[in-house]
Amino acid sequence: MQKKFCLKIFIFVLMCFCLCAGGCAINFKQNINTMETVDMTPRLISLADNLQTSQVVENVKSAIVGIKSANVDSYSVGSGVAIREGGYILTNQHVISGARSITIYFADKSSASASLIWQDSSVDLAVIKSSKDMPYLQCETQNIAVGQDVLAIGTPLSLAFGHTVTKGIVSALDRTLEIPTTGGGFTYMQNLIQHDASINPGNSGGPLINSSGKVIGINTLKANDAEGIGFAIPIITGYGIVERLSADNGYSAPYMGVMGISTDYARAKNMEANFNGLYILDVDNNSVAGLVGVKKGDIIYQIDNVKINNFLDLRKFIYSRSIGDKVTVYLNRSGKDMTLEMTLSER
């Protein structure tokens, strides 16, 4: 699925949206080597409720990094946030795609190298591991509400602007965006958090943080022709995989081989979806799903005892399983229920 359906997000040519990552042609003087006094002691950062914004920022900034992703003849700038002990940093996949080297910049203006541990272009997330241990933040995976205050912290435009803070509110939840690809087709970014905190190129991979200093999302793109419309991937999408990787560096997420959208969205696009679940848009015929008979237009509504309502549910399930696990897939095809057995495989 990664190669066939999940085209690299960083090369999308968007009419309505632009990714919040990339290099910058503006020649800012980068005072990134002047050390600052910031407590970089590795620890879980836990904050009390009802702190002032300045207090939240002061406490969480040590867990947030700027990222320089370099290849042969160019580099791009992005952001990231540590959410697990051991220097495990979550960022966007398009920030580090194709990188030959990754350098991260801390709040105290020191830097370190990082290595790529995992990436999944279908959800535009990646995990990198810092060569230097660092503080990390808590994550909020459930209590997210429209109207709540949020902070976006990242490195817009240039490394000179590291740890820039903007404030806004959650504007909407569970947004789906149809993204045109360079091949003339479409892919989808799903279950996104819409917010109005200002984000710009370089903010990609940086955290969206609530008033308690917990990460609720990873900023990924903004509306190009509008003000105050940004989007973040909900943190729950990547939290499970970071937990698995931190417990087992050799862990590799299984590959199922399907791409789908929620049936609510499918119906809004005039597709026939008379059953609730994950509407399958495409299947890799060489994948385990293709080999056991999953087809385009099928609606997967349950795997084992887990309800599947959208692509996020599927990714969460996949990240909770291992290669070689046997699972039972319940689907509806043209009004008829079916059950398929499959063994999860490598890509």
Short mmCIF file of C-alpha atoms in Angstrom, two decimals:
data_model
loop_
_atom_site.label_atom_id
_atom_site.label_comp_id
_atom_site.label_asym_id
_atom_site.label_seq_id
_atom_site.Cartn_x
_atom_site.Cartn_y
_atom_site.Cartn_z
CA MET A 1 0.00 0.00 0.00
CA GLN A 2 2.80 2.37 0.83
CA LYS A 3 4.20 2.37 -2.69
CA LYS A 4 1.00 2.03 -4.69
CA PHE A 5 -1.65 4.06 -2.90
CA CYS A 6 0.18 6.32 -0.47
CA LEU A 7 2.14 8.55 -2.79
CA LYS A 8 4.72 10.69 -1.06
CA ILE A 9 2.82 13.57 0.43
CA PHE A 10 5.67 16.04 0.08
CA ILE A 11 5.35 16.08 -3.74
CA PHE A 12 1.63 16.79 -3.86
CA VAL A 13 0.66 19.74 -6.02
CA LEU A 14 -2.24 21.18 -4.07
CA MET A 15 -4.79 23.62 -5.43
CA CYS A 16 -6.35 24.47 -2.08
CA PHE A 17 -3.82 23.38 0.52
CA CYS A 18 -0.11 23.62 1.11
CA LEU A 19 2.09 21.44 3.26
CA CYS A 20 3.74 23.20 6.15
CA ALA A 21 7.29 22.04 5.51
CA GLY A 22 10.20 22.76 3.23
CA GLY A 23 13.26 24.88 2.85
CA CYS A 24 13.15 28.64 2.67
CA ALA A 25 14.78 30.92 0.15
CA ILE A 26 14.81 33.85 2.58
CA ASN A 27 18.31 34.40 3.92
CA PHE A 28 17.74 34.89 7.64
CA LYS A 29 20.73 35.01 9.94
CA GLN A 30 20.52 31.79 11.93
CA ASN A 31 21.67 32.36 15.52
CA ILE A 32 21.15 28.72 16.39
CA ASN A 33 24.50 28.19 18.10
CA THR A 34 24.02 30.64 20.98
CA MET A 35 23.18 28.44 23.97
CA GLU A 36 20.20 29.29 26.16
CA THR A 37 19.39 28.15 29.69
CA VAL A 38 16.72 25.50 29.22
CA ASP A 39 16.30 22.43 31.42
CA MET A 40 16.98 19.56 29.00
CA THR A 41 17.01 16.86 31.70
CA PRO A 42 15.29 13.78 30.21
CA ARG A 43 11.90 13.47 31.92
CA LEU A 44 8.16 13.35 31.34
CA ILE A 45 6.80 16.90 31.40
CA SER A 46 3.54 16.98 33.34
CA LEU A 47 1.77 20.27 33.95
CA ALA A 48 -1.03 21.49 36.18
CA ASP A 49 -4.25 22.75 34.62
CA ASN A 50 -5.11 26.43 34.18
CA LEU A 51 -1.58 27.69 33.61
CA GLN A 52 -1.00 30.86 31.65
CA THR A 53 0.04 30.40 28.03
CA SER A 54 3.55 31.68 28.77
CA GLN A 55 3.93 29.11 31.54
CA VAL A 56 2.82 26.26 29.28
CA VAL A 57 5.26 27.32 26.57
CA GLU A 58 8.15 27.68 29.01
CA ASN A 59 7.57 24.17 30.30
CA VAL A 60 6.97 22.29 27.04
CA LYS A 61 9.56 23.86 24.73
CA SER A 62 12.36 21.51 25.78
CA ALA A 63 10.44 18.60 24.22
CA ILE A 64 10.04 20.32 20.83
CA VAL A 65 12.68 20.39 18.11
CA GLY A 66 13.44 21.98 14.78
CA ILE A 67 14.43 19.49 12.09
CA LYS A 68 16.85 19.91 9.21
CA SER A 69 16.44 17.11 6.69
CA ALA A 70 19.27 17.05 4.15
CA ASN A 71 19.73 15.12 0.93
CA VAL A 72 22.41 15.38 -1.77
CA ASP A 73 22.00 19.00 -2.85
CA SER A 74 19.25 20.55 -0.73
CA TYR A 75 17.57 20.51 2.62
CA SER A 76 14.19 21.18 4.16
CA VAL A 77 13.13 22.49 7.54
CA GLY A 78 10.42 21.02 9.74
CA SER A 79 9.49 20.43 13.36
CA GLY A 80 8.97 17.54 15.74
CA VAL A 81 8.00 16.66 19.30
CA ALA A 82 9.27 13.99 21.69
CA ILE A 83 6.43 11.91 23.13
CA ARG A 84 8.35 8.99 24.60
CA GLU A 85 11.45 8.52 26.73
CA GLY A 86 14.64 7.72 24.85
CA GLY A 87 14.39 10.59 22.38
CA TYR A 88 11.52 9.23 20.27
CA ILE A 89 10.27 12.16 18.18
CA LEU A 90 7.11 12.23 16.10
CA THR A 91 7.07 14.35 12.94
CA ASN A 92 5.57 14.35 9.44
CA GLN A 93 6.76 11.81 6.90
CA HIS A 94 7.12 14.49 4.25
CA VAL A 95 9.58 16.36 6.50
CA ILE A 96 12.17 13.55 6.41
CA SER A 97 11.31 11.83 3.11
CA GLY A 98 14.47 11.08 1.14
CA ALA A 99 16.77 12.45 3.84
CA ARG A 100 20.39 11.31 3.92
CA SER A 101 20.93 13.01 7.25
CA ILE A 102 18.67 14.45 9.94
CA THR A 103 19.75 17.13 12.41
CA ILE A 104 17.54 18.28 15.26
CA TYR A 105 17.75 21.61 17.08
CA PHE A 106 16.75 21.89 20.73
CA ALA A 107 15.28 24.78 22.70
CA ASP A 108 18.66 25.50 24.34
CA LYS A 109 20.12 26.02 20.84
CA SER A 110 22.18 22.83 20.96
CA SER A 111 21.79 20.21 18.24
CA ALA A 112 22.12 16.47 17.69
CA SER A 113 21.77 13.93 14.93
CA ALA A 114 18.70 11.74 14.59
CA SER A 115 17.94 8.49 12.82
CA LEU A 116 14.78 7.45 11.01
CA ILE A 117 13.02 4.65 12.86
CA TRP A 118 9.68 4.40 11.06
CA GLN A 119 7.59 6.18 8.44
CA ASP A 120 4.15 5.80 6.91
CA SER A 121 3.23 8.09 4.04
CA SER A 122 -0.43 6.97 4.18
CA VAL A 123 -0.83 9.00 7.38
CA ASP A 124 2.11 11.38 6.78
CA LEU A 125 3.84 10.43 10.02
CA ALA A 126 7.38 9.40 10.89
CA VAL A 127 9.32 8.56 14.03
CA ILE A 128 12.92 9.67 14.41
CA LYS A 129 15.21 8.93 17.35
CA SER A 130 17.50 11.57 18.75
CA SER A 131 21.10 10.61 19.49
CA LYS A 132 20.69 12.71 22.65
CA ASP A 133 18.00 11.90 25.21
CA MET A 134 15.57 14.70 26.00
CA PRO A 135 12.34 15.64 27.81
CA TYR A 136 9.06 14.41 26.35
CA LEU A 137 5.40 15.39 26.51
CA GLN A 138 2.20 13.68 27.47
CA CYS A 139 -0.42 13.04 24.80
CA GLU A 140 -4.17 13.62 24.91
CA THR A 141 -5.92 11.09 22.67
CA GLN A 142 -9.56 11.53 23.71
CA ASN A 143 -10.66 14.80 25.30
CA ILE A 144 -10.49 17.10 22.28
CA ALA A 145 -13.33 19.58 21.81
CA VAL A 146 -14.29 22.19 19.26
CA GLY A 147 -13.57 25.63 20.72
CA GLN A 148 -10.78 24.62 23.09
CA ASP A 149 -7.58 26.68 23.15
CA VAL A 150 -4.55 25.26 21.38
CA LEU A 151 -0.94 26.23 20.77
CA ALA A 152 1.13 25.46 17.68
CA ILE A 153 4.88 25.40 18.31
CA GLY A 154 7.39 24.85 15.55
CA THR A 155 10.03 26.18 13.19
CA PRO A 156 8.33 28.20 10.41
CA LEU A 157 10.30 29.34 7.37
CA SER A 158 13.82 29.01 8.79
CA LEU A 159 15.82 27.55 11.67
CA ALA A 160 16.21 31.16 12.81
CA PHE A 161 12.53 31.05 13.81
CA GLY A 162 12.77 27.92 15.94
CA HIS A 163 10.19 27.46 18.70
CA THR A 164 7.75 30.01 17.32
CA VAL A 165 4.45 29.94 19.23
CA THR A 166 1.00 30.74 17.85
CA LYS A 167 -2.37 30.39 19.57
CA GLY A 168 -5.86 29.53 18.38
CA ILE A 169 -8.79 27.22 18.94
CA VAL A 170 -9.93 23.88 17.59
CA SER A 171 -12.29 24.84 14.77
CA ALA A 172 -13.61 21.40 13.81
CA LEU A 173 -12.87 17.70 14.17
CA ASP A 174 -12.74 14.70 11.86
CA ARG A 175 -12.07 16.61 8.66
CA THR A 176 -11.29 14.71 5.44
CA LEU A 177 -9.32 16.37 2.64
CA GLU A 178 -9.18 15.12 -0.93
CA ILE A 179 -5.64 15.72 -2.13
CA PRO A 180 -4.71 15.65 -5.85
CA THR A 181 -1.57 13.68 -6.66
CA THR A 182 0.99 14.27 -9.39
CA GLY A 183 -0.36 11.20 -11.21
CA GLY A 184 -3.75 12.84 -11.78
CA GLY A 185 -5.57 10.91 -9.10
CA PHE A 186 -6.48 11.60 -5.50
CA THR A 187 -5.51 10.49 -2.06
CA TYR A 188 -7.09 11.41 1.24
CA MET A 189 -5.98 12.84 4.55
CA GLN A 190 -8.54 11.82 7.13
CA ASN A 191 -9.76 12.44 10.68
CA LEU A 192 -7.88 15.75 10.81
CA ILE A 193 -8.17 18.41 13.52
CA GLN A 194 -8.97 21.80 11.99
CA HIS A 195 -7.65 24.80 13.94
CA ASP A 196 -6.87 28.48 13.45
CA ALA A 197 -3.44 28.77 15.10
CA SER A 198 -1.14 30.23 12.46
CA ILE A 199 1.16 27.68 10.80
CA ASN A 200 3.57 28.12 7.91
CA PRO A 201 6.17 26.15 5.93
CA GLY A 202 8.45 24.57 8.53
CA ASN A 203 5.68 24.00 11.08
CA SER A 204 5.10 20.53 9.67
CA GLY A 205 5.63 17.86 12.28
CA GLY A 206 5.36 20.30 15.17
CA PRO A 207 2.84 19.71 17.94
CA LEU A 208 -0.61 21.11 18.47
CA ILE A 209 -0.82 21.45 22.25
CA ASN A 210 -3.73 21.98 24.62
CA SER A 211 -3.78 24.32 27.61
CA SER A 212 -2.46 21.54 29.86
CA GLY A 213 0.67 21.11 27.77
CA LYS A 214 -0.43 17.82 26.23
CA VAL A 215 -0.01 17.00 22.53
CA ILE A 216 -3.33 16.56 20.72
CA GLY A 217 -2.05 16.61 17.13
CA ILE A 218 0.81 16.96 14.66
CA ASN A 219 0.53 19.97 12.34
CA THR A 220 0.68 19.00 8.69
CA LEU A 221 -0.90 21.53 6.28
CA LYS A 222 -2.93 24.71 5.96
CA ALA A 223 -5.42 26.18 3.53
CA ASN A 224 -3.48 28.13 0.91
CA ASP A 225 -6.14 30.64 -0.08
CA ALA A 226 -7.72 31.30 3.30
CA GLU A 227 -6.79 32.66 6.69
CA GLY A 228 -6.88 30.65 9.88
CA ILE A 229 -7.50 27.19 8.44
CA GLY A 230 -4.82 24.74 9.49
CA PHE A 231 -4.91 20.99 9.99
CA ALA A 232 -3.27 18.58 12.39
CA ILE A 233 -3.15 14.80 12.44
CA PRO A 234 -4.69 13.60 15.74
CA ILE A 235 -1.96 12.32 18.04
CA ILE A 236 -3.74 9.02 18.55
CA THR A 237 -2.79 8.14 14.96
CA GLY A 238 0.89 7.92 15.84
CA TYR A 239 0.91 7.37 19.60
CA GLY A 240 0.46 3.60 19.39
CA ILE A 241 3.30 3.07 16.94
CA VAL A 242 5.67 5.18 19.07
CA GLU A 243 4.82 3.01 22.07
CA ARG A 244 5.55 -0.16 20.08
CA LEU A 245 8.82 1.19 18.69
CA SER A 246 10.07 2.39 22.06
CA ALA A 247 9.38 -1.04 23.56
CA ASP A 248 10.94 -2.89 20.62
CA ASN A 249 13.31 -1.09 18.24
CA GLY A 250 12.99 -3.98 15.81
CA TYR A 251 9.22 -3.70 15.55
CA SER A 252 7.81 -3.41 12.03
CA ALA A 253 4.15 -2.57 11.50
CA PRO A 254 2.22 -5.16 9.49
CA TYR A 255 0.98 -4.47 5.99
CA MET A 256 -2.60 -5.18 5.03
CA GLY A 257 -2.79 -3.61 1.58
CA VAL A 258 -5.98 -1.52 1.48
CA MET A 259 -6.83 2.15 1.22
CA GLY A 260 -10.24 3.44 2.23
CA ILE A 261 -12.43 6.26 3.50
CA SER A 262 -15.32 6.42 5.94
CA THR A 263 -18.69 5.50 4.50
CA ASP A 264 -20.04 8.89 5.58
CA TYR A 265 -17.50 10.57 3.31
CA ALA A 266 -18.05 7.99 0.57
CA ARG A 267 -21.76 8.77 0.53
CA ALA A 268 -20.98 12.49 0.39
CA LYS A 269 -18.96 11.71 -2.76
CA ASN A 270 -21.95 9.82 -4.24
CA MET A 271 -20.39 6.40 -3.83
CA GLU A 272 -22.61 3.42 -3.06
CA ALA A 273 -22.07 2.79 0.64
CA ASN A 274 -25.21 1.42 2.24
CA PHE A 275 -23.39 -0.01 5.23
CA ASN A 276 -21.32 1.74 7.89
CA GLY A 277 -17.59 1.14 8.05
CA LEU A 278 -14.46 1.69 5.95
CA TYR A 279 -15.22 1.96 2.23
CA ILE A 280 -12.35 0.36 0.29
CA LEU A 281 -11.08 2.57 -2.52
CA ASP A 282 -8.17 0.43 -3.63
CA VAL A 283 -6.49 -2.89 -2.91
CA ASP A 284 -2.95 -4.03 -3.58
CA ASN A 285 -3.58 -7.31 -5.38
CA ASN A 286 -0.26 -8.69 -4.14
CA SER A 287 -1.03 -7.90 -0.50
CA VAL A 288 -2.60 -10.23 2.04
CA ALA A 289 -5.94 -8.39 1.64
CA GLY A 290 -5.81 -8.78 -2.14
CA LEU A 291 -4.84 -12.43 -1.95
CA VAL A 292 -7.72 -13.38 0.35
CA GLY A 293 -10.24 -11.56 -1.83
CA VAL A 294 -10.87 -8.04 -0.50
CA LYS A 295 -12.16 -5.91 -3.37
CA LYS A 296 -12.75 -2.26 -4.22
CA GLY A 297 -16.15 -1.18 -2.95
CA ASP A 298 -16.11 -3.60 0.00
CA ILE A 299 -16.95 -2.09 3.37
CA ILE A 300 -14.85 -3.38 6.26
CA TYR A 301 -16.75 -2.83 9.49
CA GLN A 302 -14.87 -5.01 11.98
CA ILE A 303 -11.54 -6.82 12.43
CA ASP A 304 -11.49 -9.39 15.21
CA ASN A 305 -13.50 -7.65 17.95
CA VAL A 306 -12.54 -4.11 16.91
CA LYS A 307 -15.06 -1.88 15.14
CA ILE A 308 -13.70 -0.15 12.02
CA ASN A 309 -15.42 3.10 11.05
CA ASN A 310 -12.65 4.92 9.20
CA PHE A 311 -9.01 4.75 8.10
CA LEU A 312 -7.79 5.94 11.51
CA ASP A 313 -9.46 2.94 13.15
CA LEU A 314 -7.69 0.66 10.67
CA ARG A 315 -4.27 2.22 11.29
CA LYS A 316 -4.71 2.01 15.07
CA PHE A 317 -5.58 -1.67 14.72
CA ILE A 318 -2.62 -2.38 12.45
CA TYR A 319 -0.17 -0.64 14.79
CA SER A 320 -1.45 -2.74 17.69
CA ARG A 321 -0.66 -6.00 15.88
CA SER A 322 2.48 -7.80 14.69
CA ILE A 323 3.59 -9.45 11.48
CA GLY A 324 2.31 -13.02 11.46
CA ASP A 325 -0.81 -12.31 13.52
CA LYS A 326 -3.94 -14.01 12.22
CA VAL A 327 -7.02 -11.80 12.08
CA THR A 328 -10.65 -12.12 11.03
CA VAL A 329 -12.02 -9.40 8.76
CA TYR A 330 -15.76 -8.74 8.65
CA LEU A 331 -16.97 -6.90 5.55
CA ASN A 332 -20.08 -6.11 3.59
CA ARG A 333 -20.11 -6.50 -0.18
CA SER A 334 -23.15 -5.23 -2.05
CA GLY A 335 -25.35 -5.79 1.00
CA LYS A 336 -23.99 -9.25 1.81
CA ASP A 337 -21.91 -9.90 4.94
CA MET A 338 -18.67 -11.84 4.47
CA THR A 339 -15.89 -13.08 6.74
CA LEU A 340 -12.29 -13.42 5.61
CA GLU A 341 -9.30 -14.84 7.48
CA MET A 342 -5.86 -13.39 6.86
CA THR A 343 -2.34 -13.43 8.29
CA LEU A 344 -0.77 -9.99 8.53
CA SER A 345 2.44 -9.72 6.55
CA GLU A 346 5.39 -7.46 5.83
CA ARG A 347 5.22 -4.82 3.14
#
